[in-house]
């Protein structure tokens, strides 16, 4: 498979990962973390709060992953088959998880990536070992403002949990600034993100790719990413998200 890190790079990144983990553990001893949801001094995200997250369950559209009463292809996917094979989301974008994601994205709490990825791994099926992981990118100006891309932090943690490779930032880039998807219907969401992404054929060509995002609503953003990845020679694109926002147009992207 093309586009994978060589063995040397892999060892180096494992070493860097271990150094980072030890540093994080030392910091936790010095400054005991508070749960991002309930505020209790214990962990960055306590087990009680994770247990309160609402998993998507068994009834969803087999293509876009939207929760439904029965697991049939939804009207949207039937009318407009998306470029991705499927999307699976771990939890509903509600209550405690909504708060945790807000803190993760807007309060600089990057350390939440590890417990949030652990929560994803608890409910999502393990992907095939042949896929490589790729986060949904932010527009560079937005990323510079925030200091990080929360989807990349989650993607790197998931790659670690599942023992998969995470593609570098150059693999998939957001080449056009897009306005927020909040409040837009599906058609407006699709045109808002259309042609907003570009993929590097040298990094993605010949690879089966699993996209990662924090919040997904209709899948319009992942669909635009999938089109760019397939155009650059990816053989397969699917996606996973930590949370699924309801597609009434009120939240998510
Ligand atoms: Zn808690
Ligand atoms: Zn669907």
JSON list of C-alpha atoms and ligand atoms in Angstrom, two decimals:
[
{"chain": "A", "resi": 1, "resn": "UNK", "atom": "CA", "xyz": [0.00, 0.00, 0.00]},
{"chain": "A", "resi": 2, "resn": "UNK", "atom": "CA", "xyz": [1.28, 3.44, -0.91]},
{"chain": "A", "resi": 3, "resn": "UNK", "atom": "CA", "xyz": [1.45, 6.40, 1.37]},
{"chain": "A", "resi": 4, "resn": "UNK", "atom": "CA", "xyz": [2.35, 4.57, 4.55]},
{"chain": "A", "resi": 5, "resn": "UNK", "atom": "CA", "xyz": [5.11, 5.62, 6.92]},
{"chain": "A", "resi": 6, "resn": "UNK", "atom": "CA", "xyz": [8.24, 3.49, 6.70]},
{"chain": "A", "resi": 7, "resn": "UNK", "atom": "CA", "xyz": [9.16, 1.16, 9.57]},
{"chain": "A", "resi": 8, "resn": "UNK", "atom": "CA", "xyz": [11.68, 3.68, 10.94]},
{"chain": "A", "resi": 9, "resn": "UNK", "atom": "CA", "xyz": [9.08, 6.43, 11.09]},
{"chain": "A", "resi": 10, "resn": "UNK", "atom": "CA", "xyz": [6.64, 4.04, 12.69]},
{"chain": "A", "resi": 11, "resn": "UNK", "atom": "CA", "xyz": [9.13, 3.18, 15.48]},
{"chain": "A", "resi": 12, "resn": "UNK", "atom": "CA", "xyz": [9.95, 6.84, 15.96]},
{"chain": "A", "resi": 13, "resn": "UNK", "atom": "CA", "xyz": [6.30, 7.78, 16.26]},
{"chain": "A", "resi": 14, "resn": "UNK", "atom": "CA", "xyz": [5.72, 4.94, 18.77]},
{"chain": "A", "resi": 15, "resn": "UNK", "atom": "CA", "xyz": [8.63, 6.26, 20.82]},
{"chain": "A", "resi": 16, "resn": "UNK", "atom": "CA", "xyz": [7.34, 9.84, 20.61]},
{"chain": "A", "resi": 17, "resn": "UNK", "atom": "CA", "xyz": [3.93, 8.53, 21.66]},
{"chain": "A", "resi": 18, "resn": "UNK", "atom": "CA", "xyz": [5.37, 6.84, 24.75]},
{"chain": "A", "resi": 19, "resn": "UNK", "atom": "CA", "xyz": [7.31, 9.96, 25.73]},
{"chain": "A", "resi": 20, "resn": "UNK", "atom": "CA", "xyz": [4.13, 12.00, 25.35]},
{"chain": "A", "resi": 21, "resn": "UNK", "atom": "CA", "xyz": [2.13, 9.52, 27.47]},
{"chain": "A", "resi": 22, "resn": "UNK", "atom": "CA", "xyz": [4.69, 9.63, 30.29]},
{"chain": "A", "resi": 23, "resn": "UNK", "atom": "CA", "xyz": [4.72, 13.45, 30.19]},
{"chain": "A", "resi": 24, "resn": "UNK", "atom": "CA", "xyz": [0.93, 13.51, 30.33]},
{"chain": "A", "resi": 25, "resn": "UNK", "atom": "CA", "xyz": [0.85, 11.12, 33.29]},
{"chain": "A", "resi": 26, "resn": "UNK", "atom": "CA", "xyz": [3.39, 13.27, 35.15]},
{"chain": "A", "resi": 27, "resn": "UNK", "atom": "CA", "xyz": [1.33, 16.40, 34.53]},
{"chain": "A", "resi": 28, "resn": "UNK", "atom": "CA", "xyz": [-1.80, 14.63, 35.77]},
{"chain": "A", "resi": 29, "resn": "UNK", "atom": "CA", "xyz": [-0.01, 13.87, 39.06]},
{"chain": "A", "resi": 30, "resn": "UNK", "atom": "CA", "xyz": [1.01, 17.50, 39.49]},
{"chain": "A", "resi": 31, "resn": "UNK", "atom": "CA", "xyz": [-2.32, 18.96, 38.41]},
{"chain": "A", "resi": 32, "resn": "UNK", "atom": "CA", "xyz": [-5.10, 16.41, 38.97]},
{"chain": "A", "resi": 33, "resn": "UNK", "atom": "CA", "xyz": [-7.55, 16.71, 36.07]},
{"chain": "A", "resi": 34, "resn": "UNK", "atom": "CA", "xyz": [-11.20, 17.62, 36.37]},
{"chain": "A", "resi": 35, "resn": "UNK", "atom": "CA", "xyz": [-13.92, 15.85, 34.42]},
{"chain": "A", "resi": 36, "resn": "UNK", "atom": "CA", "xyz": [-14.88, 18.11, 31.49]},
{"chain": "A", "resi": 37, "resn": "UNK", "atom": "CA", "xyz": [-18.56, 17.29, 32.03]},
{"chain": "A", "resi": 38, "resn": "UNK", "atom": "CA", "xyz": [-19.25, 17.11, 35.79]},
{"chain": "A", "resi": 39, "resn": "UNK", "atom": "CA", "xyz": [-16.16, 18.94, 37.05]},
{"chain": "A", "resi": 40, "resn": "UNK", "atom": "CA", "xyz": [-15.23, 16.27, 39.60]},
{"chain": "A", "resi": 41, "resn": "UNK", "atom": "CA", "xyz": [-11.50, 16.05, 40.30]},
{"chain": "A", "resi": 42, "resn": "UNK", "atom": "CA", "xyz": [-10.64, 12.61, 39.04]},
{"chain": "A", "resi": 43, "resn": "UNK", "atom": "CA", "xyz": [-10.00, 12.18, 35.33]},
{"chain": "A", "resi": 44, "resn": "UNK", "atom": "CA", "xyz": [-10.33, 14.36, 32.25]},
{"chain": "A", "resi": 45, "resn": "UNK", "atom": "CA", "xyz": [-13.59, 12.56, 31.58]},
{"chain": "A", "resi": 46, "resn": "UNK", "atom": "CA", "xyz": [-15.00, 10.38, 34.36]},
{"chain": "A", "resi": 47, "resn": "UNK", "atom": "CA", "xyz": [-16.46, 6.91, 33.79]},
{"chain": "A", "resi": 48, "resn": "UNK", "atom": "CA", "xyz": [-19.90, 7.99, 35.10]},
{"chain": "A", "resi": 49, "resn": "UNK", "atom": "CA", "xyz": [-20.16, 10.76, 32.51]},
{"chain": "A", "resi": 50, "resn": "UNK", "atom": "CA", "xyz": [-19.05, 8.44, 29.68]},
{"chain": "A", "resi": 51, "resn": "UNK", "atom": "CA", "xyz": [-21.65, 5.90, 30.85]},
{"chain": "A", "resi": 52, "resn": "UNK", "atom": "CA", "xyz": [-24.27, 8.66, 30.43]},
{"chain": "A", "resi": 53, "resn": "UNK", "atom": "CA", "xyz": [-23.41, 9.23, 26.73]},
{"chain": "A", "resi": 54, "resn": "UNK", "atom": "CA", "xyz": [-26.19, 7.89, 24.47]},
{"chain": "A", "resi": 55, "resn": "UNK", "atom": "CA", "xyz": [-24.88, 5.34, 21.95]},
{"chain": "A", "resi": 56, "resn": "UNK", "atom": "CA", "xyz": [-26.51, 5.43, 18.51]},
{"chain": "A", "resi": 57, "resn": "UNK", "atom": "CA", "xyz": [-27.74, 1.86, 18.98]},
{"chain": "A", "resi": 58, "resn": "UNK", "atom": "CA", "xyz": [-28.71, -0.64, 16.28]},
{"chain": "A", "resi": 59, "resn": "UNK", "atom": "CA", "xyz": [-31.20, 1.26, 14.13]},
{"chain": "A", "resi": 60, "resn": "UNK", "atom": "CA", "xyz": [-29.59, 3.54, 11.57]},
{"chain": "A", "resi": 61, "resn": "UNK", "atom": "CA", "xyz": [-29.25, 4.06, 7.83]},
{"chain": "A", "resi": 62, "resn": "UNK", "atom": "CA", "xyz": [-26.60, 1.49, 6.76]},
{"chain": "A", "resi": 63, "resn": "UNK", "atom": "CA", "xyz": [-25.07, 4.10, 4.45]},
{"chain": "A", "resi": 64, "resn": "UNK", "atom": "CA", "xyz": [-24.94, 7.48, 6.22]},
{"chain": "A", "resi": 65, "resn": "UNK", "atom": "CA", "xyz": [-25.46, 6.14, 9.78]},
{"chain": "A", "resi": 66, "resn": "UNK", "atom": "CA", "xyz": [-28.33, 8.49, 10.60]},
{"chain": "A", "resi": 67, "resn": "UNK", "atom": "CA", "xyz": [-30.36, 7.03, 13.52]},
{"chain": "A", "resi": 68, "resn": "UNK", "atom": "CA", "xyz": [-33.75, 5.76, 12.37]},
{"chain": "A", "resi": 69, "resn": "UNK", "atom": "CA", "xyz": [-36.59, 3.60, 13.67]},
{"chain": "A", "resi": 70, "resn": "UNK", "atom": "CA", "xyz": [-35.69, 0.84, 11.18]},
{"chain": "A", "resi": 71, "resn": "UNK", "atom": "CA", "xyz": [-32.31, 0.14, 9.57]},
{"chain": "A", "resi": 72, "resn": "UNK", "atom": "CA", "xyz": [-33.27, 0.84, 5.95]},
{"chain": "A", "resi": 73, "resn": "UNK", "atom": "CA", "xyz": [-31.42, 3.12, 3.55]},
{"chain": "A", "resi": 74, "resn": "UNK", "atom": "CA", "xyz": [-32.70, 6.61, 4.32]},
{"chain": "A", "resi": 75, "resn": "UNK", "atom": "CA", "xyz": [-34.50, 8.75, 1.73]},
{"chain": "A", "resi": 76, "resn": "UNK", "atom": "CA", "xyz": [-31.51, 11.07, 1.38]},
{"chain": "A", "resi": 77, "resn": "UNK", "atom": "CA", "xyz": [-29.02, 8.27, 0.58]},
{"chain": "A", "resi": 78, "resn": "UNK", "atom": "CA", "xyz": [-31.55, 6.55, -1.74]},
{"chain": "A", "resi": 79, "resn": "UNK", "atom": "CA", "xyz": [-32.09, 9.76, -3.73]},
{"chain": "A", "resi": 80, "resn": "UNK", "atom": "CA", "xyz": [-28.41, 10.81, -3.75]},
{"chain": "A", "resi": 81, "resn": "UNK", "atom": "CA", "xyz": [-26.02, 7.90, -3.10]},
{"chain": "A", "resi": 82, "resn": "UNK", "atom": "CA", "xyz": [-23.00, 9.42, -1.32]},
{"chain": "A", "resi": 83, "resn": "UNK", "atom": "CA", "xyz": [-19.37, 8.95, -2.34]},
{"chain": "A", "resi": 84, "resn": "UNK", "atom": "CA", "xyz": [-18.46, 7.28, 0.99]},
{"chain": "A", "resi": 85, "resn": "UNK", "atom": "CA", "xyz": [-19.26, 3.61, 1.63]},
{"chain": "A", "resi": 86, "resn": "UNK", "atom": "CA", "xyz": [-20.67, 4.27, 5.08]},
{"chain": "A", "resi": 87, "resn": "UNK", "atom": "CA", "xyz": [-20.49, 6.51, 8.14]},
{"chain": "A", "resi": 88, "resn": "UNK", "atom": "CA", "xyz": [-20.81, 5.18, 11.68]},
{"chain": "A", "resi": 89, "resn": "UNK", "atom": "CA", "xyz": [-21.21, 7.51, 14.64]},
{"chain": "A", "resi": 90, "resn": "UNK", "atom": "CA", "xyz": [-20.62, 6.47, 18.23]},
{"chain": "A", "resi": 91, "resn": "UNK", "atom": "CA", "xyz": [-23.02, 8.62, 20.29]},
{"chain": "A", "resi": 92, "resn": "UNK", "atom": "CA", "xyz": [-25.80, 11.16, 19.98]},
{"chain": "A", "resi": 93, "resn": "UNK", "atom": "CA", "xyz": [-24.66, 14.75, 20.15]},
{"chain": "A", "resi": 94, "resn": "UNK", "atom": "CA", "xyz": [-26.52, 15.42, 23.39]},
{"chain": "A", "resi": 95, "resn": "UNK", "atom": "CA", "xyz": [-26.12, 16.59, 26.98]},
{"chain": "A", "resi": 96, "resn": "UNK", "atom": "CA", "xyz": [-22.80, 15.49, 28.51]},
{"chain": "A", "resi": 97, "resn": "UNK", "atom": "CA", "xyz": [-21.09, 14.63, 25.22]},
{"chain": "A", "resi": 98, "resn": "UNK", "atom": "CA", "xyz": [-22.12, 17.96, 23.74]},
{"chain": "A", "resi": 99, "resn": "UNK", "atom": "CA", "xyz": [-20.52, 19.70, 26.70]},
{"chain": "A", "resi": 100, "resn": "UNK", "atom": "CA", "xyz": [-17.35, 17.57, 26.48]},
{"chain": "A", "resi": 101, "resn": "UNK", "atom": "CA", "xyz": [-16.96, 18.34, 22.75]},
{"chain": "A", "resi": 102, "resn": "UNK", "atom": "CA", "xyz": [-17.49, 22.04, 23.36]},
{"chain": "A", "resi": 103, "resn": "UNK", "atom": "CA", "xyz": [-14.75, 22.08, 26.00]},
{"chain": "A", "resi": 104, "resn": "UNK", "atom": "CA", "xyz": [-12.50, 19.95, 23.75]},
{"chain": "A", "resi": 105, "resn": "UNK", "atom": "CA", "xyz": [-12.87, 22.35, 20.82]},
{"chain": "A", "resi": 106, "resn": "UNK", "atom": "CA", "xyz": [-13.17, 25.78, 22.36]},
{"chain": "A", "resi": 107, "resn": "UNK", "atom": "CA", "xyz": [-11.42, 25.62, 25.76]},
{"chain": "A", "resi": 108, "resn": "UNK", "atom": "CA", "xyz": [-8.10, 24.25, 24.55]},
{"chain": "A", "resi": 109, "resn": "UNK", "atom": "CA", "xyz": [-8.54, 20.92, 26.37]},
{"chain": "A", "resi": 110, "resn": "UNK", "atom": "CA", "xyz": [-6.63, 18.80, 23.83]},
{"chain": "A", "resi": 111, "resn": "UNK", "atom": "CA", "xyz": [-6.10, 16.14, 26.49]},
{"chain": "A", "resi": 112, "resn": "UNK", "atom": "CA", "xyz": [-9.74, 15.13, 26.05]},
{"chain": "A", "resi": 113, "resn": "UNK", "atom": "CA", "xyz": [-8.83, 13.48, 22.74]},
{"chain": "A", "resi": 114, "resn": "UNK", "atom": "CA", "xyz": [-7.64, 10.28, 24.46]},
{"chain": "A", "resi": 115, "resn": "UNK", "atom": "CA", "xyz": [-10.70, 9.62, 26.68]},
{"chain": "A", "resi": 116, "resn": "UNK", "atom": "CA", "xyz": [-13.09, 10.65, 23.88]},
{"chain": "A", "resi": 117, "resn": "UNK", "atom": "CA", "xyz": [-11.36, 8.26, 21.43]},
{"chain": "A", "resi": 118, "resn": "UNK", "atom": "CA", "xyz": [-11.56, 5.53, 24.11]},
{"chain": "A", "resi": 119, "resn": "UNK", "atom": "CA", "xyz": [-15.31, 6.19, 24.34]},
{"chain": "A", "resi": 120, "resn": "UNK", "atom": "CA", "xyz": [-15.57, 5.78, 20.54]},
{"chain": "A", "resi": 121, "resn": "UNK", "atom": "CA", "xyz": [-13.64, 2.51, 20.59]},
{"chain": "A", "resi": 122, "resn": "UNK", "atom": "CA", "xyz": [-16.06, 1.16, 23.23]},
{"chain": "A", "resi": 123, "resn": "UNK", "atom": "CA", "xyz": [-19.02, 1.29, 20.84]},
{"chain": "A", "resi": 124, "resn": "UNK", "atom": "CA", "xyz": [-17.69, 1.36, 17.25]},
{"chain": "A", "resi": 125, "resn": "UNK", "atom": "CA", "xyz": [-16.73, -1.87, 15.47]},
{"chain": "A", "resi": 126, "resn": "UNK", "atom": "CA", "xyz": [-12.99, -2.25, 14.91]},
{"chain": "A", "resi": 127, "resn": "UNK", "atom": "CA", "xyz": [-12.21, -1.30, 11.30]},
{"chain": "A", "resi": 128, "resn": "UNK", "atom": "CA", "xyz": [-10.40, -3.59, 8.88]},
{"chain": "A", "resi": 129, "resn": "UNK", "atom": "CA", "xyz": [-6.64, -3.59, 9.40]},
{"chain": "A", "resi": 130, "resn": "UNK", "atom": "CA", "xyz": [-6.17, -2.50, 5.79]},
{"chain": "A", "resi": 131, "resn": "UNK", "atom": "CA", "xyz": [-7.57, 1.02, 6.23]},
{"chain": "A", "resi": 132, "resn": "UNK", "atom": "CA", "xyz": [-5.57, 4.14, 6.96]},
{"chain": "A", "resi": 133, "resn": "UNK", "atom": "CA", "xyz": [-7.03, 6.92, 9.08]},
{"chain": "A", "resi": 134, "resn": "UNK", "atom": "CA", "xyz": [-7.54, 10.48, 7.88]},
{"chain": "A", "resi": 135, "resn": "UNK", "atom": "CA", "xyz": [-9.10, 13.32, 9.89]},
{"chain": "A", "resi": 136, "resn": "UNK", "atom": "CA", "xyz": [-11.51, 15.84, 8.35]},
{"chain": "A", "resi": 137, "resn": "UNK", "atom": "CA", "xyz": [-9.27, 18.91, 8.00]},
{"chain": "A", "resi": 138, "resn": "UNK", "atom": "CA", "xyz": [-9.96, 22.43, 9.21]},
{"chain": "A", "resi": 139, "resn": "UNK", "atom": "CA", "xyz": [-9.30, 25.46, 7.05]},
{"chain": "A", "resi": 140, "resn": "UNK", "atom": "CA", "xyz": [-5.71, 26.57, 7.91]},
{"chain": "A", "resi": 141, "resn": "UNK", "atom": "CA", "xyz": [-6.80, 29.97, 9.31]},
{"chain": "A", "resi": 142, "resn": "UNK", "atom": "CA", "xyz": [-9.35, 28.28, 11.60]},
{"chain": "A", "resi": 143, "resn": "UNK", "atom": "CA", "xyz": [-6.75, 25.75, 12.74]},
{"chain": "A", "resi": 144, "resn": "UNK", "atom": "CA", "xyz": [-4.21, 28.50, 13.45]},
{"chain": "A", "resi": 145, "resn": "UNK", "atom": "CA", "xyz": [-6.81, 30.33, 15.54]},
{"chain": "A", "resi": 146, "resn": "UNK", "atom": "CA", "xyz": [-7.71, 27.21, 17.57]},
{"chain": "A", "resi": 147, "resn": "UNK", "atom": "CA", "xyz": [-4.15, 25.89, 17.70]},
{"chain": "A", "resi": 148, "resn": "UNK", "atom": "CA", "xyz": [-5.17, 22.37, 16.71]},
{"chain": "A", "resi": 149, "resn": "UNK", "atom": "CA", "xyz": [-7.65, 20.35, 14.70]},
{"chain": "A", "resi": 150, "resn": "UNK", "atom": "CA", "xyz": [-9.80, 18.38, 17.15]},
{"chain": "A", "resi": 151, "resn": "UNK", "atom": "CA", "xyz": [-10.58, 15.79, 14.44]},
{"chain": "A", "resi": 152, "resn": "UNK", "atom": "CA", "xyz": [-6.84, 15.15, 13.95]},
{"chain": "A", "resi": 153, "resn": "UNK", "atom": "CA", "xyz": [-6.30, 14.68, 17.70]},
{"chain": "A", "resi": 154, "resn": "UNK", "atom": "CA", "xyz": [-9.15, 12.14, 17.77]},
{"chain": "A", "resi": 155, "resn": "UNK", "atom": "CA", "xyz": [-7.86, 10.46, 14.59]},
{"chain": "A", "resi": 156, "resn": "UNK", "atom": "CA", "xyz": [-4.36, 10.03, 16.05]},
{"chain": "A", "resi": 157, "resn": "UNK", "atom": "CA", "xyz": [-5.76, 8.53, 19.26]},
{"chain": "A", "resi": 158, "resn": "UNK", "atom": "CA", "xyz": [-8.00, 6.16, 17.26]},
{"chain": "A", "resi": 159, "resn": "UNK", "atom": "CA", "xyz": [-5.07, 5.12, 15.06]},
{"chain": "A", "resi": 160, "resn": "UNK", "atom": "CA", "xyz": [-3.16, 4.31, 18.23]},
{"chain": "A", "resi": 161, "resn": "UNK", "atom": "CA", "xyz": [-6.08, 2.33, 19.77]},
{"chain": "A", "resi": 162, "resn": "UNK", "atom": "CA", "xyz": [-6.72, 0.38, 16.56]},
{"chain": "A", "resi": 163, "resn": "UNK", "atom": "CA", "xyz": [-3.05, 0.06, 15.57]},
{"chain": "A", "resi": 164, "resn": "UNK", "atom": "CA", "xyz": [-3.61, 1.80, 12.24]},
{"chain": "A", "resi": 165, "resn": "UNK", "atom": "CA", "xyz": [-1.66, 4.51, 10.39]},
{"chain": "A", "resi": 166, "resn": "UNK", "atom": "CA", "xyz": [-2.88, 8.10, 10.46]},
{"chain": "A", "resi": 167, "resn": "UNK", "atom": "CA", "xyz": [-2.17, 10.06, 7.24]},
{"chain": "A", "resi": 168, "resn": "UNK", "atom": "CA", "xyz": [-0.22, 13.35, 7.52]},
{"chain": "A", "resi": 169, "resn": "UNK", "atom": "CA", "xyz": [-1.90, 16.75, 7.19]},
{"chain": "A", "resi": 170, "resn": "UNK", "atom": "CA", "xyz": [-0.86, 17.14, 3.56]},
{"chain": "A", "resi": 171, "resn": "UNK", "atom": "CA", "xyz": [-2.97, 14.11, 2.54]},
{"chain": "A", "resi": 172, "resn": "UNK", "atom": "CA", "xyz": [-6.30, 15.96, 2.71]},
{"chain": "A", "resi": 173, "resn": "UNK", "atom": "CA", "xyz": [-6.55, 19.73, 2.96]},
{"chain": "A", "resi": 174, "resn": "UNK", "atom": "CA", "xyz": [-9.43, 22.18, 3.20]},
{"chain": "A", "resi": 175, "resn": "UNK", "atom": "CA", "xyz": [-8.71, 24.59, 0.35]},
{"chain": "A", "resi": 176, "resn": "UNK", "atom": "CA", "xyz": [-11.72, 26.84, 0.76]},
{"chain": "A", "resi": 177, "resn": "UNK", "atom": "CA", "xyz": [-13.05, 28.50, 3.88]},
{"chain": "A", "resi": 178, "resn": "UNK", "atom": "CA", "xyz": [-16.65, 27.40, 4.44]},
{"chain": "A", "resi": 179, "resn": "UNK", "atom": "CA", "xyz": [-19.28, 28.99, 6.63]},
{"chain": "A", "resi": 180, "resn": "UNK", "atom": "CA", "xyz": [-20.77, 27.03, 9.53]},
{"chain": "A", "resi": 181, "resn": "UNK", "atom": "CA", "xyz": [-23.13, 24.23, 8.54]},
{"chain": "A", "resi": 182, "resn": "UNK", "atom": "CA", "xyz": [-25.35, 24.98, 11.53]},
{"chain": "A", "resi": 183, "resn": "UNK", "atom": "CA", "xyz": [-28.89, 25.85, 10.47]},
{"chain": "A", "resi": 184, "resn": "UNK", "atom": "CA", "xyz": [-28.45, 24.69, 6.85]},
{"chain": "A", "resi": 185, "resn": "UNK", "atom": "CA", "xyz": [-30.52, 21.92, 5.25]},
{"chain": "A", "resi": 186, "resn": "UNK", "atom": "CA", "xyz": [-28.87, 19.02, 3.43]},
{"chain": "A", "resi": 187, "resn": "UNK", "atom": "CA", "xyz": [-28.79, 20.64, -0.02]},
{"chain": "A", "resi": 188, "resn": "UNK", "atom": "CA", "xyz": [-27.35, 23.88, 1.37]},
{"chain": "A", "resi": 189, "resn": "UNK", "atom": "CA", "xyz": [-24.80, 21.87, 3.41]},
{"chain": "A", "resi": 190, "resn": "UNK", "atom": "CA", "xyz": [-23.71, 20.02, 0.27]},
{"chain": "A", "resi": 191, "resn": "UNK", "atom": "CA", "xyz": [-23.16, 23.16, -1.79]},
{"chain": "A", "resi": 192, "resn": "UNK", "atom": "CA", "xyz": [-21.45, 24.88, 1.18]},
{"chain": "A", "resi": 193, "resn": "UNK", "atom": "CA", "xyz": [-18.70, 22.21, 1.28]},
{"chain": "A", "resi": 194, "resn": "UNK", "atom": "CA", "xyz": [-18.58, 21.28, -2.40]},
{"chain": "A", "resi": 195, "resn": "UNK", "atom": "CA", "xyz": [-15.02, 21.48, -3.79]},
{"chain": "A", "resi": 196, "resn": "UNK", "atom": "CA", "xyz": [-13.75, 22.63, -0.39]},
{"chain": "A", "resi": 197, "resn": "UNK", "atom": "CA", "xyz": [-11.23, 19.75, -0.11]},
{"chain": "A", "resi": 198, "resn": "UNK", "atom": "CA", "xyz": [-8.21, 18.56, -2.08]},
{"chain": "A", "resi": 199, "resn": "UNK", "atom": "CA", "xyz": [-6.26, 15.33, -1.59]},
{"chain": "A", "resi": 200, "resn": "UNK", "atom": "CA", "xyz": [-2.67, 14.46, -2.51]},
{"chain": "A", "resi": 201, "resn": "UNK", "atom": "CA", "xyz": [-2.58, 11.47, -4.90]},
{"chain": "A", "resi": 202, "resn": "UNK", "atom": "CA", "xyz": [0.95, 10.55, -3.71]},
{"chain": "A", "resi": 203, "resn": "UNK", "atom": "CA", "xyz": [-0.33, 10.08, -0.13]},
{"chain": "A", "resi": 204, "resn": "UNK", "atom": "CA", "xyz": [-3.84, 8.72, -0.64]},
{"chain": "A", "resi": 205, "resn": "UNK", "atom": "CA", "xyz": [-3.59, 6.85, -3.97]},
{"chain": "A", "resi": 206, "resn": "UNK", "atom": "CA", "xyz": [-4.24, 3.12, -3.62]},
{"chain": "A", "resi": 207, "resn": "UNK", "atom": "CA", "xyz": [-5.34, 3.43, 0.03]},
{"chain": "A", "resi": 208, "resn": "UNK", "atom": "CA", "xyz": [-8.61, 2.46, 1.72]},
{"chain": "A", "resi": 209, "resn": "UNK", "atom": "CA", "xyz": [-9.39, 5.41, 3.97]},
{"chain": "A", "resi": 210, "resn": "UNK", "atom": "CA", "xyz": [-11.37, 5.86, 7.17]},
{"chain": "A", "resi": 211, "resn": "UNK", "atom": "CA", "xyz": [-12.28, 9.51, 7.76]},
{"chain": "A", "resi": 212, "resn": "UNK", "atom": "CA", "xyz": [-12.60, 10.77, 11.34]},
{"chain": "A", "resi": 213, "resn": "UNK", "atom": "CA", "xyz": [-14.61, 13.76, 12.55]},
{"chain": "A", "resi": 214, "resn": "UNK", "atom": "CA", "xyz": [-15.86, 14.91, 15.94]},
{"chain": "A", "resi": 215, "resn": "UNK", "atom": "CA", "xyz": [-19.43, 15.70, 14.95]},
{"chain": "A", "resi": 216, "resn": "UNK", "atom": "CA", "xyz": [-21.36, 14.57, 11.89]},
{"chain": "A", "resi": 217, "resn": "UNK", "atom": "CA", "xyz": [-24.90, 15.58, 10.92]},
{"chain": "A", "resi": 218, "resn": "UNK", "atom": "CA", "xyz": [-26.00, 14.69, 7.37]},
{"chain": "A", "resi": 219, "resn": "UNK", "atom": "CA", "xyz": [-22.57, 13.49, 6.23]},
{"chain": "A", "resi": 220, "resn": "UNK", "atom": "CA", "xyz": [-22.27, 16.34, 3.68]},
{"chain": "A", "resi": 221, "resn": "UNK", "atom": "CA", "xyz": [-18.75, 17.25, 4.88]},
{"chain": "A", "resi": 222, "resn": "UNK", "atom": "CA", "xyz": [-17.54, 13.63, 4.82]},
{"chain": "A", "resi": 223, "resn": "UNK", "atom": "CA", "xyz": [-19.12, 13.24, 1.37]},
{"chain": "A", "resi": 224, "resn": "UNK", "atom": "CA", "xyz": [-17.13, 16.21, 0.05]},
{"chain": "A", "resi": 225, "resn": "UNK", "atom": "CA", "xyz": [-13.94, 14.73, 1.63]},
{"chain": "A", "resi": 226, "resn": "UNK", "atom": "CA", "xyz": [-14.72, 11.31, 0.11]},
{"chain": "A", "resi": 227, "resn": "UNK", "atom": "CA", "xyz": [-15.10, 12.83, -3.37]},
{"chain": "A", "resi": 228, "resn": "UNK", "atom": "CA", "xyz": [-11.69, 14.52, -3.09]},
{"chain": "A", "resi": 229, "resn": "UNK", "atom": "CA", "xyz": [-10.02, 11.34, -1.77]},
{"chain": "A", "resi": 230, "resn": "UNK", "atom": "CA", "xyz": [-11.54, 9.14, -4.50]},
{"chain": "A", "resi": 231, "resn": "UNK", "atom": "CA", "xyz": [-10.54, 11.68, -7.18]},
{"chain": "A", "resi": 232, "resn": "UNK", "atom": "CA", "xyz": [-6.96, 11.39, -5.84]},
{"chain": "A", "resi": 233, "resn": "UNK", "atom": "CA", "xyz": [-7.00, 7.61, -6.23]},
{"chain": "A", "resi": 234, "resn": "UNK", "atom": "CA", "xyz": [-8.27, 6.28, -2.88]},
{"chain": "A", "resi": 235, "resn": "UNK", "atom": "CA", "xyz": [-9.83, 2.85, -3.37]},
{"chain": "A", "resi": 236, "resn": "UNK", "atom": "CA", "xyz": [-12.46, 3.11, -0.62]},
{"chain": "A", "resi": 237, "resn": "UNK", "atom": "CA", "xyz": [-13.66, 5.81, 1.78]},
{"chain": "A", "resi": 238, "resn": "UNK", "atom": "CA", "xyz": [-15.77, 5.38, 4.91]},
{"chain": "A", "resi": 239, "resn": "UNK", "atom": "CA", "xyz": [-16.10, 7.56, 8.00]},
{"chain": "A", "resi": 240, "resn": "UNK", "atom": "CA", "xyz": [-16.55, 7.50, 11.76]},
{"chain": "A", "resi": 241, "resn": "UNK", "atom": "CA", "xyz": [-17.60, 10.31, 14.06]},
{"chain": "A", "resi": 242, "resn": "UNK", "atom": "CA", "xyz": [-17.65, 10.68, 17.82]},
{"chain": "A", "resi": 243, "resn": "UNK", "atom": "CA", "xyz": [-21.08, 12.29, 17.80]},
{"chain": "A", "resi": 244, "resn": "UNK", "atom": "CA", "xyz": [-24.13, 12.42, 15.59]},
{"chain": "A", "resi": 245, "resn": "UNK", "atom": "CA", "xyz": [-26.13, 15.64, 15.59]},
{"chain": "A", "resi": 246, "resn": "UNK", "atom": "CA", "xyz": [-29.77, 15.42, 14.64]},
{"chain": "A", "resi": 247, "resn": "UNK", "atom": "CA", "xyz": [-30.27, 16.48, 11.03]},
{"chain": "A", "resi": 248, "resn": "UNK", "atom": "CA", "xyz": [-32.94, 19.06, 11.85]},
{"chain": "A", "resi": 249, "resn": "UNK", "atom": "CA", "xyz": [-30.28, 21.58, 10.89]},
{"chain": "A", "resi": 250, "resn": "UNK", "atom": "CA", "xyz": [-29.62, 22.85, 14.40]},
{"chain": "A", "resi": 251, "resn": "UNK", "atom": "CA", "xyz": [-26.04, 21.71, 14.94]},
{"chain": "A", "resi": 252, "resn": "UNK", "atom": "CA", "xyz": [-22.94, 19.91, 13.74]},
{"chain": "A", "resi": 253, "resn": "UNK", "atom": "CA", "xyz": [-21.43, 19.81, 10.25]},
{"chain": "B", "resi": 1, "resn": "LIG", "atom": "ZN1", "xyz": [-17.83, 13.41, 35.07]},
{"chain": "B", "resi": 2, "resn": "LIG", "atom": "ZN1", "xyz": [-28.62, 7.61, 4.84]}
]
